CSV table of C-alpha atoms and ligand atoms in Angstrom, one decimal:
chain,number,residue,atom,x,y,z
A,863,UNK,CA,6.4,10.1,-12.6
A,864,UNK,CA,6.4,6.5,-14.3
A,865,UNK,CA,3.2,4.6,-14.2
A,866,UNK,CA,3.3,0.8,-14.6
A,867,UNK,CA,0.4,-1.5,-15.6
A,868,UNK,CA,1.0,-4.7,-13.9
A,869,UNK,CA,-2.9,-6.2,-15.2
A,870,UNK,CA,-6.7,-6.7,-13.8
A,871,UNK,CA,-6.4,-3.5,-11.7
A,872,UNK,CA,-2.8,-3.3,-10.2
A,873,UNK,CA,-0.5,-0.8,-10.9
A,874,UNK,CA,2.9,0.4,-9.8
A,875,UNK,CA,3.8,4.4,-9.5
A,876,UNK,CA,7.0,5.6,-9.3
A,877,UNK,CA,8.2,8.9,-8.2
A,878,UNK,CA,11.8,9.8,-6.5
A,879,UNK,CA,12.2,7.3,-4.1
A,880,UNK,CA,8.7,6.4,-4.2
A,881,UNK,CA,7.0,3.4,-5.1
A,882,UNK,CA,3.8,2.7,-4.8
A,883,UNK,CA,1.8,-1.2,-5.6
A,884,UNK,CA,-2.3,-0.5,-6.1
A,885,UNK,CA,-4.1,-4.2,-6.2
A,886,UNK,CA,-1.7,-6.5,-6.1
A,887,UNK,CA,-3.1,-9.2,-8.0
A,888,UNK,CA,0.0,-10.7,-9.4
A,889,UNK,CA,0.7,-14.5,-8.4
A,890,UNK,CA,-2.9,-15.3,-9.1
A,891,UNK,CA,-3.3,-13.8,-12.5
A,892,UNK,CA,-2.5,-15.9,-14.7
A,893,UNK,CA,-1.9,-13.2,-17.8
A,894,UNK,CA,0.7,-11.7,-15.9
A,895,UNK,CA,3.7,-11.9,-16.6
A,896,UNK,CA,6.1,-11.9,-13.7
A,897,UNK,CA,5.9,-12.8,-10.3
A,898,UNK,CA,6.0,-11.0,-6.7
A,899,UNK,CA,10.1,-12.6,-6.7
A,900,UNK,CA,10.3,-9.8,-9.5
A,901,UNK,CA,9.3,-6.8,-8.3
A,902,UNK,CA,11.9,-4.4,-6.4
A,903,UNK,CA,12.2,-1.6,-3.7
A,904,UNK,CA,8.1,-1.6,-3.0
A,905,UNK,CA,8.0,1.2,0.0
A,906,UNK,CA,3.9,1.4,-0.2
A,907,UNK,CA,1.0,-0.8,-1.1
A,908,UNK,CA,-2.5,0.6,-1.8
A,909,UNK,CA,-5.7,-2.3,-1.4
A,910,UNK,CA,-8.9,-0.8,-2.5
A,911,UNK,CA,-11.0,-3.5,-1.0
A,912,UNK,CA,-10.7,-6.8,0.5
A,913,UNK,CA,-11.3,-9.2,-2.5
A,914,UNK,CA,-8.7,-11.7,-3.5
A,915,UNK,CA,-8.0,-10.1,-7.1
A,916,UNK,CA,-6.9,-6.6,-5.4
A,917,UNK,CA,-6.1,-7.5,-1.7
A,918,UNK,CA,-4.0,-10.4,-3.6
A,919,UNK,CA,-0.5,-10.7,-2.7
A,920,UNK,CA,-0.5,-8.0,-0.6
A,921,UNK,CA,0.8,-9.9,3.1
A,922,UNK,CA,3.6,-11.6,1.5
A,923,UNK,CA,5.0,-8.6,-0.8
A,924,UNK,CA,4.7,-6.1,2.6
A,925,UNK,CA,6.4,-8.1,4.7
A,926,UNK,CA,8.9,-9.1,1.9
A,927,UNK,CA,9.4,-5.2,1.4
A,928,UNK,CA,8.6,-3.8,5.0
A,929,UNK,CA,6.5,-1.5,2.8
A,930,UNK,CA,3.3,0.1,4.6
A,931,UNK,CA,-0.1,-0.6,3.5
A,932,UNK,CA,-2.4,2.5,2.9
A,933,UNK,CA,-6.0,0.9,3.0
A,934,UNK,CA,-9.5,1.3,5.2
A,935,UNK,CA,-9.6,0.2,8.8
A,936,UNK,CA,-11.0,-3.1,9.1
A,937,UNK,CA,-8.7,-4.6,6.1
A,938,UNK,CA,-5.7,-2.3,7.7
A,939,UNK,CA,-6.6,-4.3,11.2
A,940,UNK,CA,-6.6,-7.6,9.3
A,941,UNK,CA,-3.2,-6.7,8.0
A,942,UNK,CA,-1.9,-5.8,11.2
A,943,UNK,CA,-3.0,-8.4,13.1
A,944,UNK,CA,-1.2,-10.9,10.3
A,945,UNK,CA,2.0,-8.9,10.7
A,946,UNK,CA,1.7,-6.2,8.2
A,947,UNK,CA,2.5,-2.8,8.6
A,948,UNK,CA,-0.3,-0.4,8.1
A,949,UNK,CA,-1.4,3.2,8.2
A,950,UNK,CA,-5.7,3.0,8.3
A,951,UNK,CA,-7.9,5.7,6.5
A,952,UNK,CA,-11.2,5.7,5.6
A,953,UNK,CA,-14.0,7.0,2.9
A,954,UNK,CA,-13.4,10.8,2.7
A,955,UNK,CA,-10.3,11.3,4.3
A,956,UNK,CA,-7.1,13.0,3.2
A,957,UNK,CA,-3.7,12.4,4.5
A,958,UNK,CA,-0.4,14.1,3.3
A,959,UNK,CA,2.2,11.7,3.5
A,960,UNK,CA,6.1,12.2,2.7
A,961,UNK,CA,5.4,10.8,-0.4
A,962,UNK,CA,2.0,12.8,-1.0
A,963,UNK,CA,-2.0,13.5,-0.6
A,964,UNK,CA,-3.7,10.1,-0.6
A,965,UNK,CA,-7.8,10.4,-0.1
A,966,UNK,CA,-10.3,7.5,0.2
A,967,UNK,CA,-12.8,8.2,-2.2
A,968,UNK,CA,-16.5,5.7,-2.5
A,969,UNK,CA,-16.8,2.7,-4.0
A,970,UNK,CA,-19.8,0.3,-4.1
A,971,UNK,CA,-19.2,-2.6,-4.5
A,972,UNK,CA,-18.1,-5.2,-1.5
A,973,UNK,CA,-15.3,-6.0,0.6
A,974,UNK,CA,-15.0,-8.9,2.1
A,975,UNK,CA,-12.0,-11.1,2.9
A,976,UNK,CA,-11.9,-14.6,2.3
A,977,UNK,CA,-8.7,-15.6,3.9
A,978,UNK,CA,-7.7,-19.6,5.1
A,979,UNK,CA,-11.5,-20.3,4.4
A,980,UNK,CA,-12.9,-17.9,6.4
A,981,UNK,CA,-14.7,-14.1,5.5
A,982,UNK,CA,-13.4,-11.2,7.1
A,983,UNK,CA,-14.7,-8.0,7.4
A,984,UNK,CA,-13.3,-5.5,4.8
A,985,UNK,CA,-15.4,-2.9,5.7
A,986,UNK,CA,-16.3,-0.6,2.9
A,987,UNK,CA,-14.4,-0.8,-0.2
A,988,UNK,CA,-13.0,2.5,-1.4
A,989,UNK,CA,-10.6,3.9,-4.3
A,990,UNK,CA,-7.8,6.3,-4.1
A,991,UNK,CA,-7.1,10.0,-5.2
A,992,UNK,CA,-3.5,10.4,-5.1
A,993,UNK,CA,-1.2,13.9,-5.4
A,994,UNK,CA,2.2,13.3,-6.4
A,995,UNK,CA,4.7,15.7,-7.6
A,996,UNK,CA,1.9,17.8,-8.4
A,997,UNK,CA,-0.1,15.0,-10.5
A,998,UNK,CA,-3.3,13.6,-9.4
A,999,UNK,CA,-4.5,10.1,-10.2
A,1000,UNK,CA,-7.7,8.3,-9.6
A,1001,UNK,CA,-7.8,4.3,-8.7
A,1002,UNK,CA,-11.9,3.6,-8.7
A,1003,UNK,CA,-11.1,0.4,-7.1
A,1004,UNK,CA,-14.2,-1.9,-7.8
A,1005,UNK,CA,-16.9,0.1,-8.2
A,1006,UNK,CA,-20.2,0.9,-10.0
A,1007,UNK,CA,-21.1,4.1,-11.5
A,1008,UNK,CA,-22.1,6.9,-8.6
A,1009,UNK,CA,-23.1,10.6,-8.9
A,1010,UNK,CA,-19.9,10.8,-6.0
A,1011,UNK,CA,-18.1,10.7,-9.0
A,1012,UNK,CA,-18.7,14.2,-10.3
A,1013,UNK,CA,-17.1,15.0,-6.7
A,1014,UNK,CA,-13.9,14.3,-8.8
A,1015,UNK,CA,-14.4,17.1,-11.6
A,1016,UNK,CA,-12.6,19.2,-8.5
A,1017,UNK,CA,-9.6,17.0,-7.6
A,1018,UNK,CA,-8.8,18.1,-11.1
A,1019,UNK,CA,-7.5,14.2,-12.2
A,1020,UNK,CA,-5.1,13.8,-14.6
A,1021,UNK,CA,-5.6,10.1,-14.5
A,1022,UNK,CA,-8.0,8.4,-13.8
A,1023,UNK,CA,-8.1,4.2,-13.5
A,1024,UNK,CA,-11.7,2.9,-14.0
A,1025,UNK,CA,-12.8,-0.2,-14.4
A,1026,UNK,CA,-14.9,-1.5,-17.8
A,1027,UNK,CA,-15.3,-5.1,-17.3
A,1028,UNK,CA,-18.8,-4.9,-15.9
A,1029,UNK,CA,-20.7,-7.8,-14.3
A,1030,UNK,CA,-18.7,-7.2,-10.7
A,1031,UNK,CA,-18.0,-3.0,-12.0
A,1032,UNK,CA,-18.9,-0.8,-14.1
A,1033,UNK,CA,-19.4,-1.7,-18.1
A,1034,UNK,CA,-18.2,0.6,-20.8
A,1035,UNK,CA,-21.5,2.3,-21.0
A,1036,UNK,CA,-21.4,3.4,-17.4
A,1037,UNK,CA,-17.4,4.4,-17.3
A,1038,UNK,CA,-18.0,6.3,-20.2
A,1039,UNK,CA,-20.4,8.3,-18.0
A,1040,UNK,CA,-17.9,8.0,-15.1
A,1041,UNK,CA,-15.3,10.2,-17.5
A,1042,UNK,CA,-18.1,12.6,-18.4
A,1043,UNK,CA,-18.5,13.2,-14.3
A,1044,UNK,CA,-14.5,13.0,-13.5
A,1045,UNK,CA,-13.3,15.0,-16.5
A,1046,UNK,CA,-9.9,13.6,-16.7
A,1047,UNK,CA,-6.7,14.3,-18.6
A,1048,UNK,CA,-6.1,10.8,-19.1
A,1049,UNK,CA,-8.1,7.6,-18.7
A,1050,UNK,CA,-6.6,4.2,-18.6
A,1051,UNK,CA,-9.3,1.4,-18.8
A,1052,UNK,CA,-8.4,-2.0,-16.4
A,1053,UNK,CA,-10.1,-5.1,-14.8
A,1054,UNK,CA,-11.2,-6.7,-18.0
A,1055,UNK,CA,-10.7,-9.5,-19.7
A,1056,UNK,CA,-9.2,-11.3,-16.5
A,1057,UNK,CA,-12.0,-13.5,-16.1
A,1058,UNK,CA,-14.4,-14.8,-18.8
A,1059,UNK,CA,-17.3,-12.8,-17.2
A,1060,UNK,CA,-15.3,-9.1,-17.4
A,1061,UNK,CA,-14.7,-9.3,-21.3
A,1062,UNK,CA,-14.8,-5.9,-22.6
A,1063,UNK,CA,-13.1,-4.4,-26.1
A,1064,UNK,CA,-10.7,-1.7,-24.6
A,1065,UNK,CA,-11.2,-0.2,-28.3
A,1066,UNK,CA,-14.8,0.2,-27.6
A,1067,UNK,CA,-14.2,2.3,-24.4
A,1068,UNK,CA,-11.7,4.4,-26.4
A,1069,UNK,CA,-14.4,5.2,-29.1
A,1070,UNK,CA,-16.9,6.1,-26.6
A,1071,UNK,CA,-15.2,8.4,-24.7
A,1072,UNK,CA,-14.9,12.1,-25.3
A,1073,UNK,CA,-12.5,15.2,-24.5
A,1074,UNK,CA,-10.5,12.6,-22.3
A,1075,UNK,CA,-7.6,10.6,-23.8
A,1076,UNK,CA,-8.3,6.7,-23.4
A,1077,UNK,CA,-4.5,5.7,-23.0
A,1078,UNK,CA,-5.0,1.3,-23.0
A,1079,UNK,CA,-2.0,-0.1,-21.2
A,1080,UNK,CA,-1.1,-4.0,-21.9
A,1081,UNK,CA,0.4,-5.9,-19.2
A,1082,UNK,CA,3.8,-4.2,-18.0
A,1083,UNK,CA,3.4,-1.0,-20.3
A,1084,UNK,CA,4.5,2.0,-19.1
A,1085,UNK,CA,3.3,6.0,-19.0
A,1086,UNK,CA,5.7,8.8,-18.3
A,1087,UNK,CA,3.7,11.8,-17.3
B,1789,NI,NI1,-14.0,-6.8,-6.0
B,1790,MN,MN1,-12.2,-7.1,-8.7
């Protein structure tokens, strides 16, 4: 399995014929480095919540793709009802798909969807525990630190993808805890430094943290795992 930082928190796994966009924050992040005309062969997209840097591009690269959008109900109805194909879940539930297990997992944070000048409902904004070839990642999505979290110690993560930037998230501090709860394999810090109020030293994080391996991905790196 090949897993692609494409910035902020959006990421691309790969696996057989499987690929998978998290957050697609691409044409309005201006530190990345291509464009939605780049990517290739997208068959799912995964949007933790309805804000504009993870909901992001995420109409025009489905329909562009005819790839189905994993997400909760109320952003999977505003998808659908602006032509998008979508498979709804929500906080708690597990699904096996042909690809793999996907379960919503808590977030708190917000959700809302701010779309032509008007605020949609998002409903509750989650992340994602994903099985894959027998590998199990963890996308936090936006989220402070919860005691939910130890919940994870038994999806047994391999990766986990928390957010450090504070101010909207969690800070260092608090993901630091969030890795003592999860216990993963691997942790790959993301949305900082995208805005001037998420700055956060990725070398800081990596200091911090114990009996987890802090892997920090620039913009288009990849991990083999
Ligand atoms: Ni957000
Ligand atoms: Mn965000």
């Amino acid at each position: 399995m090949k897993i692609t930082y494409l910035g902020h928190s959006a990421f691309i796994i790969q696996a057989n014929g499987f690929k998978g966009l998290i957050d697609p924050f691409i044409n309005g992040n201006d530190l990345c480095p291509i464009s939605t005309n780049d990517l290739t062969g997208i068959t799912h997209i995964f949007v933790t919540h309805g804000h504009g840097d993870h909901l992001g591009d995420t109409v025009e690269i489905a329909k562009k793709h005819n790839a189905l959008v994993i997400t909760n109900y109320e952003i999977g109805q505003f998808l659908a009802n602006n032509g998008v194909k979508v498979h709804s879940m929500h906080i708690g539930g597990r699904m096996k798909f042909d690809f793999g297990t996907v379960k919503l997992t808590s977030a708190l944070h917000g959700s809302g969807i701010d779309y032509n000048g008007q605020v949609f409902n998002g409903g509750n904004p989650c992340g994602f525990c994903f099985k894959i070839n027998g590998i199990n990642i963890y996308h936090a999505g936006d989220t402070g630190l919860s005691i939910e979290m130890k919940l994870l110690k038994d999806e047994k993560i391999d990766v986990a993808l928390l957010p450090i930037g504070g101010n909207y998230t969690m800070d260092i501090d608090d993901a630091v805890k969030a890795v003592k709860f999860i216990e993963p394999k691997f942790v790959v810090p993301m949305h900082y430094n995208s805005f001037d109020v998420i700055k956060a030293d990725p070398e800081e994080f990596k200091s911090k943290v114990k009996n987890s391996k802090v892997i920090i991905m620039k913009y288009m790196d990849e991990i083999e795992i």
